[in-house]
mmCIF file of C-alpha atoms in Angstrom:
data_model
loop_
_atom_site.group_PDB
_atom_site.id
_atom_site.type_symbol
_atom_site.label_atom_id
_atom_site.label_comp_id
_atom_site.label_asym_id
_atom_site.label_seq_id
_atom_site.Cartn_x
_atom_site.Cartn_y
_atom_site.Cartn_z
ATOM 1 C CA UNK A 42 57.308 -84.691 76.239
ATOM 2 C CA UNK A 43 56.399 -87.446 74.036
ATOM 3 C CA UNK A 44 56.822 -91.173 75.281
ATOM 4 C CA UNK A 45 59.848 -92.126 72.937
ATOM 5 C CA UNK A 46 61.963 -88.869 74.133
ATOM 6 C CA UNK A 47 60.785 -89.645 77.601
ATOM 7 C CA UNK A 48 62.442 -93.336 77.415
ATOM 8 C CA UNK A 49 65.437 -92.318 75.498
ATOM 9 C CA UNK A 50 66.031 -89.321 78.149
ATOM 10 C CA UNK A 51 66.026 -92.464 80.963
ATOM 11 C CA UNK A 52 68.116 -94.710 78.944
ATOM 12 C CA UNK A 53 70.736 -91.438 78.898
ATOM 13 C CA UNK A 54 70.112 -90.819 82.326
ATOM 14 C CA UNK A 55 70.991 -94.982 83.601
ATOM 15 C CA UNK A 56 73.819 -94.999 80.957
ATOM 16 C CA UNK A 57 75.396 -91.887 82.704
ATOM 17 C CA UNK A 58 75.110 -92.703 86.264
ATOM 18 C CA UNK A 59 76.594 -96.314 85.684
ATOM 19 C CA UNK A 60 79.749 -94.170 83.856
ATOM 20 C CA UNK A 61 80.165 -91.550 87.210
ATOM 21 C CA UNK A 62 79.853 -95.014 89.744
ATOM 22 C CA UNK A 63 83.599 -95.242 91.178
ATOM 23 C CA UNK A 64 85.082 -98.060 90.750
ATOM 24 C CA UNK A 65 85.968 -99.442 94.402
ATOM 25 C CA UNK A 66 88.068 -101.987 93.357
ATOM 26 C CA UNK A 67 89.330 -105.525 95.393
ATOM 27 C CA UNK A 68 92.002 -107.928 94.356
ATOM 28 C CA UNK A 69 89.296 -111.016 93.610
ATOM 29 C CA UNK A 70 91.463 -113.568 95.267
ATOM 30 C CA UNK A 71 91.504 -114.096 98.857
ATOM 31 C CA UNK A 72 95.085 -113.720 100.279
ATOM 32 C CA UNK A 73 96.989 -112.787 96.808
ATOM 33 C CA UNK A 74 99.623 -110.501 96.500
ATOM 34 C CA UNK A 75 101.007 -109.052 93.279
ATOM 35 C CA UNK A 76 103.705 -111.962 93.628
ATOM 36 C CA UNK A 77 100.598 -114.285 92.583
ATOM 37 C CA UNK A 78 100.461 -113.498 89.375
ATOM 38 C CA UNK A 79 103.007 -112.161 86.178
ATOM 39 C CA UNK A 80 102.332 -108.758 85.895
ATOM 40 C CA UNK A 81 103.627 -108.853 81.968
ATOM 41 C CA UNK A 82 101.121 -111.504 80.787
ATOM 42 C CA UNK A 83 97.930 -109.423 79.863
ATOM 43 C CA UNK A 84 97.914 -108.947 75.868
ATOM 44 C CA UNK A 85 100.491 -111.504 75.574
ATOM 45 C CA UNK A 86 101.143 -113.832 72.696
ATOM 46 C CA UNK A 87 101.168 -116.717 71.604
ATOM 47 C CA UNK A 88 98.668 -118.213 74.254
ATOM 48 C CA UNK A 89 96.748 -121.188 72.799
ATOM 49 C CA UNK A 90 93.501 -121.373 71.361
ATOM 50 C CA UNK A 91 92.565 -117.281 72.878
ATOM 51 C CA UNK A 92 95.525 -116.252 70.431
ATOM 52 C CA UNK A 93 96.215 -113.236 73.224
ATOM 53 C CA UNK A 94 95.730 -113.561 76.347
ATOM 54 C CA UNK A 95 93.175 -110.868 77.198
ATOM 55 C CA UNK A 96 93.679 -110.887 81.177
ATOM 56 C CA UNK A 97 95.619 -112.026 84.037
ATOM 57 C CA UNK A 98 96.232 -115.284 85.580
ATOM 58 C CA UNK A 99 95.973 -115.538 89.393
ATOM 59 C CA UNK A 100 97.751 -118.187 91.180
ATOM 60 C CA UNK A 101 96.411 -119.755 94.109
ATOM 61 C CA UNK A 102 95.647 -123.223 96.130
ATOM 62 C CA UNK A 103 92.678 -125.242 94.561
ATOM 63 C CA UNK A 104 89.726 -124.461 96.683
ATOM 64 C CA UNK A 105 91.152 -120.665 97.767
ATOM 65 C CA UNK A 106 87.930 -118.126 98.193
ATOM 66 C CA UNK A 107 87.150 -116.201 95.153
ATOM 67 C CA UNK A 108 85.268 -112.981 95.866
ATOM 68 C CA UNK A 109 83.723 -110.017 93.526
ATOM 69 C CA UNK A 110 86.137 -107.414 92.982
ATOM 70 C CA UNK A 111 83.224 -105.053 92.609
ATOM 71 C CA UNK A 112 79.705 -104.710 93.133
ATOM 72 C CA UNK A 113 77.579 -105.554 90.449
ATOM 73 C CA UNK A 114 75.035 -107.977 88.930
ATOM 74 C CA UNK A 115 75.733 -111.280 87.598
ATOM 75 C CA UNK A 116 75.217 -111.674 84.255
ATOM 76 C CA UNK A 117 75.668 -115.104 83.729
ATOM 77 C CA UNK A 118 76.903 -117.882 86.229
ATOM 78 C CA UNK A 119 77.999 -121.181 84.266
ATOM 79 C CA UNK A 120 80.503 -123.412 82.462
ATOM 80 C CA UNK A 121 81.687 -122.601 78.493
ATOM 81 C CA UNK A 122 84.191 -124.951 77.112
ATOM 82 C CA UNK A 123 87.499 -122.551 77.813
ATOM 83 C CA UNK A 124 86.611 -121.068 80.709
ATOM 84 C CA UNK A 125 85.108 -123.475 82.301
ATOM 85 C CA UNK A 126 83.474 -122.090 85.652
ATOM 86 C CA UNK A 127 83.111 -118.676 85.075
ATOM 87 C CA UNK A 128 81.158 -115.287 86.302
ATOM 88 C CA UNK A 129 80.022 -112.443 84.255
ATOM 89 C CA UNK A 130 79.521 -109.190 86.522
ATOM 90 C CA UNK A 131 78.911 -106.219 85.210
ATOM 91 C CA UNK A 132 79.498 -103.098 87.415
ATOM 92 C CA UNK A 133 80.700 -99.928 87.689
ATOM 93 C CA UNK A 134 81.560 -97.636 84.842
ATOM 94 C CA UNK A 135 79.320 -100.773 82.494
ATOM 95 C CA UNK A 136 82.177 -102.494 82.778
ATOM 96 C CA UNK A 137 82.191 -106.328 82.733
ATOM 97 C CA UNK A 138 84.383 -108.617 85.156
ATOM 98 C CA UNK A 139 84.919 -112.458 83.915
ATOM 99 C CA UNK A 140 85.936 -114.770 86.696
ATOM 100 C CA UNK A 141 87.143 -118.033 84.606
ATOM 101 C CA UNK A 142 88.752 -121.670 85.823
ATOM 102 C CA UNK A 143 86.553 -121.659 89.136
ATOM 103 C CA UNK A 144 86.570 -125.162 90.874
ATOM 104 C CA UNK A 145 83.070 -124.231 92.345
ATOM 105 C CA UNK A 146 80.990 -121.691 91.126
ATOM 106 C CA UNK A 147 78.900 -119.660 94.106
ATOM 107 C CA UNK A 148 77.037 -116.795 92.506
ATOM 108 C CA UNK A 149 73.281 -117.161 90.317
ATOM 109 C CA UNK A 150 72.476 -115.329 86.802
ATOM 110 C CA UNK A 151 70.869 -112.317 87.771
ATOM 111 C CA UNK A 152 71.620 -111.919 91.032
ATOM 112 C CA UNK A 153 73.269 -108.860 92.755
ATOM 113 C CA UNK A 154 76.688 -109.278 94.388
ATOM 114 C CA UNK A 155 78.332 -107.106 97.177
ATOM 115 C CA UNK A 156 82.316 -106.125 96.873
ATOM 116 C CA UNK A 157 83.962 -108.807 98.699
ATOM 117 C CA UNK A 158 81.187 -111.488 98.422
ATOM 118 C CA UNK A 159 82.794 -114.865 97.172
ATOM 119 C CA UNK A 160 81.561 -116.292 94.052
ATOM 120 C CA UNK A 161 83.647 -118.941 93.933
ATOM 121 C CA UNK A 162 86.821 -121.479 94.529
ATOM 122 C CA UNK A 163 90.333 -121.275 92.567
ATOM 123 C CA UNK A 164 90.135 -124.521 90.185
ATOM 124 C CA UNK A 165 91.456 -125.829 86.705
ATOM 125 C CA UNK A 166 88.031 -125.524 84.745
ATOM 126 C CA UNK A 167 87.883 -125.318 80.914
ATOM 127 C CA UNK A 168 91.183 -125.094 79.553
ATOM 128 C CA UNK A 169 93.187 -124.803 82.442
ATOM 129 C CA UNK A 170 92.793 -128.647 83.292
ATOM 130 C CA UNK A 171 96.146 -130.029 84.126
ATOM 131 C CA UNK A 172 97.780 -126.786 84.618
ATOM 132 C CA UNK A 173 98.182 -125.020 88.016
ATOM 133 C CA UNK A 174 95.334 -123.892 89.676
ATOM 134 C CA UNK A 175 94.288 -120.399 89.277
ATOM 135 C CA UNK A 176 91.821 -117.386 88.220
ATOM 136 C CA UNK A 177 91.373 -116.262 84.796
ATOM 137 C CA UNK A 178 90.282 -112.565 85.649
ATOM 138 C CA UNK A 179 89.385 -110.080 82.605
ATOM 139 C CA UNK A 180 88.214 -106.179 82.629
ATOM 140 C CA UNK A 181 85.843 -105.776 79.395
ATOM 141 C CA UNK A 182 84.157 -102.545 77.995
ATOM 142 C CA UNK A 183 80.923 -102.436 76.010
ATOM 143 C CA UNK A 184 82.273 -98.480 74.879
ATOM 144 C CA UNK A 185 85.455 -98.526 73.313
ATOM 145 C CA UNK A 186 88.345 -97.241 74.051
ATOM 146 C CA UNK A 187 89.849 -95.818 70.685
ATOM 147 C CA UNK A 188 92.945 -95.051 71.642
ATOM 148 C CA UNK A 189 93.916 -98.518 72.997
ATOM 149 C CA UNK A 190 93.674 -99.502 69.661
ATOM 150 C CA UNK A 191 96.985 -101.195 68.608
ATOM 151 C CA UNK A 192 97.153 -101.852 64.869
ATOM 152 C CA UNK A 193 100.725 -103.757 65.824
ATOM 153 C CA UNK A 194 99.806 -106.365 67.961
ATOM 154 C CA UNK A 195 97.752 -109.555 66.959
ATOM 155 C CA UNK A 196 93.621 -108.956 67.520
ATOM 156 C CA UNK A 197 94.702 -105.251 68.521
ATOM 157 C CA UNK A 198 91.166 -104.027 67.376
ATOM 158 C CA UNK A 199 89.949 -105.875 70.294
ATOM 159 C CA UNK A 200 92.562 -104.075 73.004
ATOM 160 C CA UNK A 201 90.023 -101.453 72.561
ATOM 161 C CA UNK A 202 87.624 -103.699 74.622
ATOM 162 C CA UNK A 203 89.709 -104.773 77.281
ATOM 163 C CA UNK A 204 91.208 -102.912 80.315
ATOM 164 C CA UNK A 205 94.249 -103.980 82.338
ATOM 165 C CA UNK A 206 93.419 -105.683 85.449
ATOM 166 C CA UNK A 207 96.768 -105.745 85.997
ATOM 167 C CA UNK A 208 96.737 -101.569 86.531
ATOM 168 C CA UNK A 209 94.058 -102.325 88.930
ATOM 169 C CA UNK A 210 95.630 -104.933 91.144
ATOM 170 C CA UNK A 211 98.681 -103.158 91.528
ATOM 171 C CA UNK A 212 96.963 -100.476 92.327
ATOM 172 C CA UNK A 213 95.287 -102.666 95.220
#
C-alpha cells in the first residue's frame, strides 16, 4: 500500500470513529432547568450585531459553575470581542461546543476535558455586558447538514451548520 493511500485510509478511519462516538450529553450549567432558558430563541431574529441568534441563552447567577457538556478537546480557551470568555470543544460526532459570556474562564487550548468538568463561571463577557448574566451555548458542525438549509429565514445557508442545543437540553 503506498504511503499516501496509507494516510488517507487513517484520516477515513479517525473521521469515522469521531462520527459513531455517542453523544453523552449534560446540560452545561450547574443547577439549570429548562425554565432557565427560552426554548424559542435559537435561530431567532432580529438579535443585534449576530443578525440570528445561532444558540441558546442560559440564565444563571454570576459566578454559577459552568461545566463541559461533553467530552472533548479544547480548541481554543480565550476572549473575542462578542463573546467575550468563551470555549471551543470539539467532541463527539466532530461536533463543536462554544461556551460564550463566561465571567472566568477555567479550561487551556489544547487540553482534554471530561463530561462534567467545569470550564468556567456564568458572567456578562463580550456583548452581554450590562445584560443578565448568562451562557451563550452553540452546537456547530464542520459537515453540513443539507437539509437544515432554510432558504426563508435570514443567514439560512448557515442553519446548515448549527444544531439545536435546545433539542438537546430538553432532552436532558
Amino acid at each position: 500500500m503506498k504511503k499516501r493511500t496509507k494516510i488517507l485510509f487513517t484520516i477515513l478511519i479517525i473521521i469515522a470513529i469521531g462520527l459513531i462516538l455517542p453523544q453523552d450529553f449534560k446540560m452545561p450549567v450547574e443547577n439549570a432547568t429548562k425554565n432557565d432558558f427560552n426554548k424559542d430563541s435559537f435561530w431567532h431574529y432580529p438579535w443585534g450585531k449576530s443578525i440570528t441568534h445561532k444558540g441558546v441563552d442560559i440564565f444563571a447567577k454570576k459566578g454559577t459553575k459552568i461545566n463541559s457538556s461533553v467530552s472533548g478537546l479544547v480548541l481554543y480557551a480565550g476572549e473575542i470581542p462578542i463573546g467575550g470568555e468563551i470555549s471551543l470543544i470539539i467532541g463527539p460526532k466532530w461536533r463543536i461546543h462554544y461556551y460564550a459570556h463566561m465571567k472566568d474562564n477555567m479550561s487551556s487550548t489544547l487540553s482534554w476535558v471530561n463530561q462534567g468538568t467545569t470550564i468556567g463561571t456564568i458572567g456578562t463577557s463580550g456583548n452581554a455586558k450590562g445584560k443578565a448574566p448568562h451562557l451563550h451555548y452553540s452546537i456547530l458542525t464542520p459537515i453540513p447538514y443539507f437539509l437544515r438549509y432554510d432558504y426563508k429565514s435570514r443567514q439560512g445557508w448557515k442553519k446548515m451548520f448549527y444544531l439545536n442545543p435546545i433539542d438537546y437540553l430538553i432532552n436532558d
